[in-house]
Short mmCIF file of C-alpha atoms in Angstrom, two decimals:
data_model
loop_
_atom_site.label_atom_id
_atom_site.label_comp_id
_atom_site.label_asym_id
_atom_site.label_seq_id
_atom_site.Cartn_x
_atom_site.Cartn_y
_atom_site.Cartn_z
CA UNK A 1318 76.41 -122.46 29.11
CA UNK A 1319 78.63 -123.33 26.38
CA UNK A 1320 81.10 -125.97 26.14
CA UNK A 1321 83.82 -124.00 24.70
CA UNK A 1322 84.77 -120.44 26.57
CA UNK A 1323 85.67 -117.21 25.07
CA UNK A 1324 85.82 -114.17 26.37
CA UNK A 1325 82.71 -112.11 25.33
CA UNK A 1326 84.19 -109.15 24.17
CA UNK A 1327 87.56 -107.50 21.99
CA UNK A 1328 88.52 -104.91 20.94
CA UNK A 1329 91.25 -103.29 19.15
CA UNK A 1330 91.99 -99.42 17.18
CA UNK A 1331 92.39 -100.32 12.88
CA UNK A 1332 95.41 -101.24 11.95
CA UNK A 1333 96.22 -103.33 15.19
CA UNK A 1334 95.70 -107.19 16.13
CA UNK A 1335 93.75 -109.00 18.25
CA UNK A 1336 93.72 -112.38 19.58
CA UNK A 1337 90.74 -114.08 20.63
CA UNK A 1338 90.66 -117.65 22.89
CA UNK A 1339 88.78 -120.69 22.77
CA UNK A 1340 89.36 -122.89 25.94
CA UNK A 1341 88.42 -126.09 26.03
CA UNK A 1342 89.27 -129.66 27.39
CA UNK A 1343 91.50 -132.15 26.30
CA UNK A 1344 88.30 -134.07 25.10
CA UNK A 1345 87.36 -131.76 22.47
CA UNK A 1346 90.16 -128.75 21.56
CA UNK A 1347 93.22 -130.48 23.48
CA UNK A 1348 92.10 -133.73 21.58
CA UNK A 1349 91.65 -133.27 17.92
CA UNK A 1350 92.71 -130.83 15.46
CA UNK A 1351 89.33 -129.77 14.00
CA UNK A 1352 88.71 -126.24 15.61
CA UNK A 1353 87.49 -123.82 13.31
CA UNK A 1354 86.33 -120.03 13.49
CA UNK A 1355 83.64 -118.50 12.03
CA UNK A 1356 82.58 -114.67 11.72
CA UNK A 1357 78.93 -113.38 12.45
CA UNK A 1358 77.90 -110.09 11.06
CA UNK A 1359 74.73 -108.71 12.32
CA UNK A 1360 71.59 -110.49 10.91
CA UNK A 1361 73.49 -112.79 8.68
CA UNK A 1362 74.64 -116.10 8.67
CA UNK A 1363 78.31 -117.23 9.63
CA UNK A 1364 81.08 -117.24 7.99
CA UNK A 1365 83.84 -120.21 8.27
CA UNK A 1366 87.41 -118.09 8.36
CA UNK A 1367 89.52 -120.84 9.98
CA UNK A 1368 89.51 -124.82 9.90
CA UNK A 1369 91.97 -127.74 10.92
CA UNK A 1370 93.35 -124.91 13.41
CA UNK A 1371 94.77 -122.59 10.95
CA UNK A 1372 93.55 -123.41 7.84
CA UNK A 1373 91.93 -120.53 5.77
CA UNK A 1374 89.21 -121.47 3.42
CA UNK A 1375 89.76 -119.54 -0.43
CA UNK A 1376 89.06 -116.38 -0.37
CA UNK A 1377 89.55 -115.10 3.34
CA UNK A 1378 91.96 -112.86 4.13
CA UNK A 1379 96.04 -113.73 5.51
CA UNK A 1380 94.74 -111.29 8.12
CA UNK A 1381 93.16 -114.43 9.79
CA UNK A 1382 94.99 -116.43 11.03
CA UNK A 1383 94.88 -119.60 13.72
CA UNK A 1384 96.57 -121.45 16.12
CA UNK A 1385 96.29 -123.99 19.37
CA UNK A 1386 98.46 -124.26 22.53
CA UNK A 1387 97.25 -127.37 24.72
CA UNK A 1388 93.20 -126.86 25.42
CA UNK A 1389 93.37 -123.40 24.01
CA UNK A 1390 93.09 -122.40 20.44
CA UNK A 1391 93.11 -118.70 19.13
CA UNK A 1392 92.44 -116.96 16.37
CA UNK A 1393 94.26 -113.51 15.59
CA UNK A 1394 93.42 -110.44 13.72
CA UNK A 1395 95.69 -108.56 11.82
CA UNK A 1396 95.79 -104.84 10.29
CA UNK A 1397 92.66 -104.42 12.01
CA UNK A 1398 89.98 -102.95 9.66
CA UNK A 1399 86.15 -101.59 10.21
CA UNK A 1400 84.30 -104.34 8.14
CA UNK A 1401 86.09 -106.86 10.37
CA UNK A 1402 83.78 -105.94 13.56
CA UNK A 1403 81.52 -109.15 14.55
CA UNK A 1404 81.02 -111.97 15.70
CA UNK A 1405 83.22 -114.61 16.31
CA UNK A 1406 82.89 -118.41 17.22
CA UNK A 1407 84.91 -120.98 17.69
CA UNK A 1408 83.84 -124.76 17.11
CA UNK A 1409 85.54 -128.24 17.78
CA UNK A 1410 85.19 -131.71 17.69
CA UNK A 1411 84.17 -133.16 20.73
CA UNK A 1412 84.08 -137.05 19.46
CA UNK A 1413 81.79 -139.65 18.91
CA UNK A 1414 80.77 -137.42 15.69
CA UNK A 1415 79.74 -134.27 17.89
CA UNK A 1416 80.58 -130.59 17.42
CA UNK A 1417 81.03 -128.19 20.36
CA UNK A 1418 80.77 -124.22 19.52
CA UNK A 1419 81.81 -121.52 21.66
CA UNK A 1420 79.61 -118.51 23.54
CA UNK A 1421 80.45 -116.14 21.10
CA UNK A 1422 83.28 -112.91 21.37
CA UNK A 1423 81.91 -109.42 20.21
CA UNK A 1424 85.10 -108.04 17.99
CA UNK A 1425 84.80 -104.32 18.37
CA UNK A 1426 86.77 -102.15 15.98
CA UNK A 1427 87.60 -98.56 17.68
CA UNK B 1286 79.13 -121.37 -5.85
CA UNK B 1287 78.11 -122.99 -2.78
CA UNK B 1288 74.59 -122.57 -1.96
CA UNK B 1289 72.56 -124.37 1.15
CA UNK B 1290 68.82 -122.67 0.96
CA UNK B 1291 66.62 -123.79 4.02
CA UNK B 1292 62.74 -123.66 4.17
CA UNK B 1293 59.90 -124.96 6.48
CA UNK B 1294 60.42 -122.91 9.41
CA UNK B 1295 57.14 -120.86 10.98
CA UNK B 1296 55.09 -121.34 14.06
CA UNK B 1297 54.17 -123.75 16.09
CA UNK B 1298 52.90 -124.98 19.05
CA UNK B 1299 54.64 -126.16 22.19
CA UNK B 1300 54.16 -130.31 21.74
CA UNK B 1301 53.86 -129.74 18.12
CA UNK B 1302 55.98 -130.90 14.62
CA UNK B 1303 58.25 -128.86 11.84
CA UNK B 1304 59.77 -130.40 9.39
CA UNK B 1305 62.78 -128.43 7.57
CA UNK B 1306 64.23 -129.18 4.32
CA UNK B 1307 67.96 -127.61 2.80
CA UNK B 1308 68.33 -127.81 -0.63
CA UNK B 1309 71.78 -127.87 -1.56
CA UNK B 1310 73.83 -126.82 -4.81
CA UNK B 1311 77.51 -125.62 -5.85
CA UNK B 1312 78.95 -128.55 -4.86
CA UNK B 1313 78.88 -132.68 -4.51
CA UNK B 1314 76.63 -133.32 -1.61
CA UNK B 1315 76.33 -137.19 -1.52
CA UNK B 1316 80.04 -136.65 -0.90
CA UNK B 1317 80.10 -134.53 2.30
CA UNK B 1318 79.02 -134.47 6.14
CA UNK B 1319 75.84 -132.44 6.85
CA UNK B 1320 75.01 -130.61 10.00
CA UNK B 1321 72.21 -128.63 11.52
CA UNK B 1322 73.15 -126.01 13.81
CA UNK B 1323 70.37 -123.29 15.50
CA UNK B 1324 70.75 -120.08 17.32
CA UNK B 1325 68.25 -118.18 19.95
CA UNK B 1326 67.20 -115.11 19.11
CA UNK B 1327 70.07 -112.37 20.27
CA UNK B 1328 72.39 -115.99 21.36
CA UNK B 1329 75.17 -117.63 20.16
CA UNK B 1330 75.17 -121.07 17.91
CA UNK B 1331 74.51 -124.23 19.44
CA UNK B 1332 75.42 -127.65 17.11
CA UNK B 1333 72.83 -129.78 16.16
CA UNK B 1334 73.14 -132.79 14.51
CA UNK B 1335 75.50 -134.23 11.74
CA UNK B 1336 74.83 -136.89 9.63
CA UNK B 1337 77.02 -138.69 7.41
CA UNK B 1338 77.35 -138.49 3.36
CA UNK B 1339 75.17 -141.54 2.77
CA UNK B 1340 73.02 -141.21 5.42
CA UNK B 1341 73.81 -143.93 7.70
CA UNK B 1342 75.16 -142.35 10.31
CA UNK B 1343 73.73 -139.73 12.72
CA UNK B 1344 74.76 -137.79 15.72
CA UNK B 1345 72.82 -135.38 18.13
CA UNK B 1346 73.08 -132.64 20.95
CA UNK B 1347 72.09 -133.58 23.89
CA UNK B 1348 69.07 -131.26 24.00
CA UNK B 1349 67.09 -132.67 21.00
CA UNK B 1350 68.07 -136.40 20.73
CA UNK B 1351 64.88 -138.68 20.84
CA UNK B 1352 62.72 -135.65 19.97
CA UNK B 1353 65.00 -134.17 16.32
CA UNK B 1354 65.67 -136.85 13.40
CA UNK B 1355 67.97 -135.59 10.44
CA UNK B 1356 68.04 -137.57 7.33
CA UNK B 1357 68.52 -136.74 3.76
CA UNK B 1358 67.92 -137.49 -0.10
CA UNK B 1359 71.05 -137.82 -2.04
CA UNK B 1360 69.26 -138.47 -5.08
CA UNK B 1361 67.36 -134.95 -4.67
CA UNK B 1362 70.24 -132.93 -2.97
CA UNK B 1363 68.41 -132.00 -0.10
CA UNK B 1364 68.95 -132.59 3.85
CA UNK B 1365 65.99 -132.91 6.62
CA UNK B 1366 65.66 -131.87 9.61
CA UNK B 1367 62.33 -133.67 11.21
CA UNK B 1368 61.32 -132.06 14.95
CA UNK B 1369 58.39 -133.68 17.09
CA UNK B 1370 57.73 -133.09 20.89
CA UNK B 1371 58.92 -129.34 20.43
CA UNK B 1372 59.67 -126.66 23.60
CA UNK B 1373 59.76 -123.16 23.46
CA UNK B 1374 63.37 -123.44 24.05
CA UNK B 1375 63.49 -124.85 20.57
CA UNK B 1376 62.82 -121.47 19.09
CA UNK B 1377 65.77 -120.38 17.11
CA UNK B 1378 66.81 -119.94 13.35
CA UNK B 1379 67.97 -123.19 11.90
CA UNK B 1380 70.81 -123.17 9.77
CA UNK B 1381 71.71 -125.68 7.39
CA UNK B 1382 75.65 -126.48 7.23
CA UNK B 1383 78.02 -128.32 4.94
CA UNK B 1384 81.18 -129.48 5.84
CA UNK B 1385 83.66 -129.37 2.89
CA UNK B 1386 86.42 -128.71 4.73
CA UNK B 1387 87.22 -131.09 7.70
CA UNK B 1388 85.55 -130.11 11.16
CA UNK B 1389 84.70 -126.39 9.29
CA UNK B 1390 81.18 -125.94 7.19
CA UNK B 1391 79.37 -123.39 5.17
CA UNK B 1392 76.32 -122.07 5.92
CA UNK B 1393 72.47 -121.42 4.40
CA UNK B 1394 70.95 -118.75 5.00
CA UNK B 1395 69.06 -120.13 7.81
CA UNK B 1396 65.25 -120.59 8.37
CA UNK B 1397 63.38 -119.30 11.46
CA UNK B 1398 61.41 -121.83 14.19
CA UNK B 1399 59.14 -120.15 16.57
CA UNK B 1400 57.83 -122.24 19.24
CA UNK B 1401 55.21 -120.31 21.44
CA UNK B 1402 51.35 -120.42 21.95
#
C-alpha cells in the first residue's frame, strides 16, 4: 500500500482538464513543499512534469500545472490532448531524507 | 543533455547479490542528491534510497535497509546500488534518479532485477 493516495483512474474528452489528487499527511505533503509529479508512458521511464508544488521543469508544457491545499496536492491538465494519456505519480518528502511516491492514477484521454 | 544509464541488473537467486552501477553525464553530479527508486512488474514506483552529493549521507525504505547499500564515485560519475540477502519481492526494474531540481529527479532508463529460482 502506498503512502501517498490517488485515485487510480481519470479521465477526461481532448481539449478538457483534469485534476488529479495526492493525499497525504501533514508529515510528508502537509509538511514540506517538495511534491512533485511525474508522467509514465507505457514501457518507459518517468518523466518529472512538476516540482516544489508547481514548478515546471524546461521544456514541459503550461498545460501542467500544480498546486497543494493542506495534505492534498494536485496536479491539473489542461487542453487535454492524446499523447498526454499515462501515468501519473506523485512524490513527497516525508523527512529524515526519505521520499514517499504515490499508487499511481491511469490518465485516460477519451 | 541529461543522461543516467544503469547496468548490472539480471537474475538471481533468492539469498543471492546484484550489484548495479548508473553512470551519469549532462550534468555536475558531485553536486546533486542521488536516488534509487524500483518498480514491480505491471506496479507503481516505490523510493529507494538517496544519498547525498559527497557521499556521506544515506537514507533507505524501509523494505531494503540492512540488506541495500548505495554509494557512489564522484571521481568516475557513477552511483551504486549494492543488494545482498535478496527476496523475490525485490524483483523490479531499478531506476537510477537525479535530483536537480529540489525534491523532483530525472530518470535512467532503468535496469531490470529478477529475483526467482
Amino acid at each position: 500500500q502506498s503512502a501517498l493516495t490517488q485515485p487510480p483512474s481519470a479521465s477526461g474528452s481532448p481539449g478538457q482538464s483534469v485534476t488529479i489528487s495526492c493525499s497525504g499527511t501533514s508529515s510528508d505533503v502537509g509538511g514540506y513543499n517538495y511534491v512533485s509529479w511525474y508522467q509514465q508512458h507505457p514501457g518507459k521511464a518517468p518523466k518529472l512534469i512538476i516540482y516544489e508544488v508547481s514548478k515546471r521543469p524546461s521544456g514541459v508544457p503550461d498545460r501542467f500545472s500544480g498546486s497543494k491545499s493542506g495534505n492534498t496536492a494536485s496536479l491539473t491538465v489542461s487542453g487535454l490532448q492524446a499523447e498526454d494519456e499515462g501515468d501519473y505519480y506523485c512524490s513527497s518528502y516525508a523527512g529524515s531524507n526519505k521520499f514517499e511516491f504515490g499508487g499511481g492514477t491511469k490518465l485516460t484521454v477519451l | 543533455e541529461v543522461q543516467l544509464v544503469e547496468s548490472g541488473g539480471g537474475l538471481v537467486q533468492p539469498g543471492g547479490s546484484l550489484r548495479l552501477s548508473c553512470a551519469a553525464s549532462g550534468f555536475t553530479f558531485s553536486s546533486h542528491w542521488m536516488h534509487w527508486v524500483r518498480q514491480s512488474p505491471g506496479k507503481g514506483l516505490e523510493w529507494v534510497s538517496r544519498i547525498y552529493p559527497d557521499g556521506t549521507t544515506t537514507s533507505y525504505a524501509d523494505s531494503v535497509k540492512g540488506r541495500f547499500t548505495t554509494s557512489r564515485d564522484n571521481a568516475k560519475n557513477t552511483l551504486y546500488l549494492q543488494m545482498n540477502s535478496l527476496r523475490v519481492e525485490d524483483t523490479a526494474v531499478y531506476y537510477c534518479a537525479g535530483e536537480r531540481n529540489p525534491g523532483g529527479v530525472d530518470w535512467g532508463q532503468g535496469t531490470l532485477v529478477n529475483v526467482a529460482s
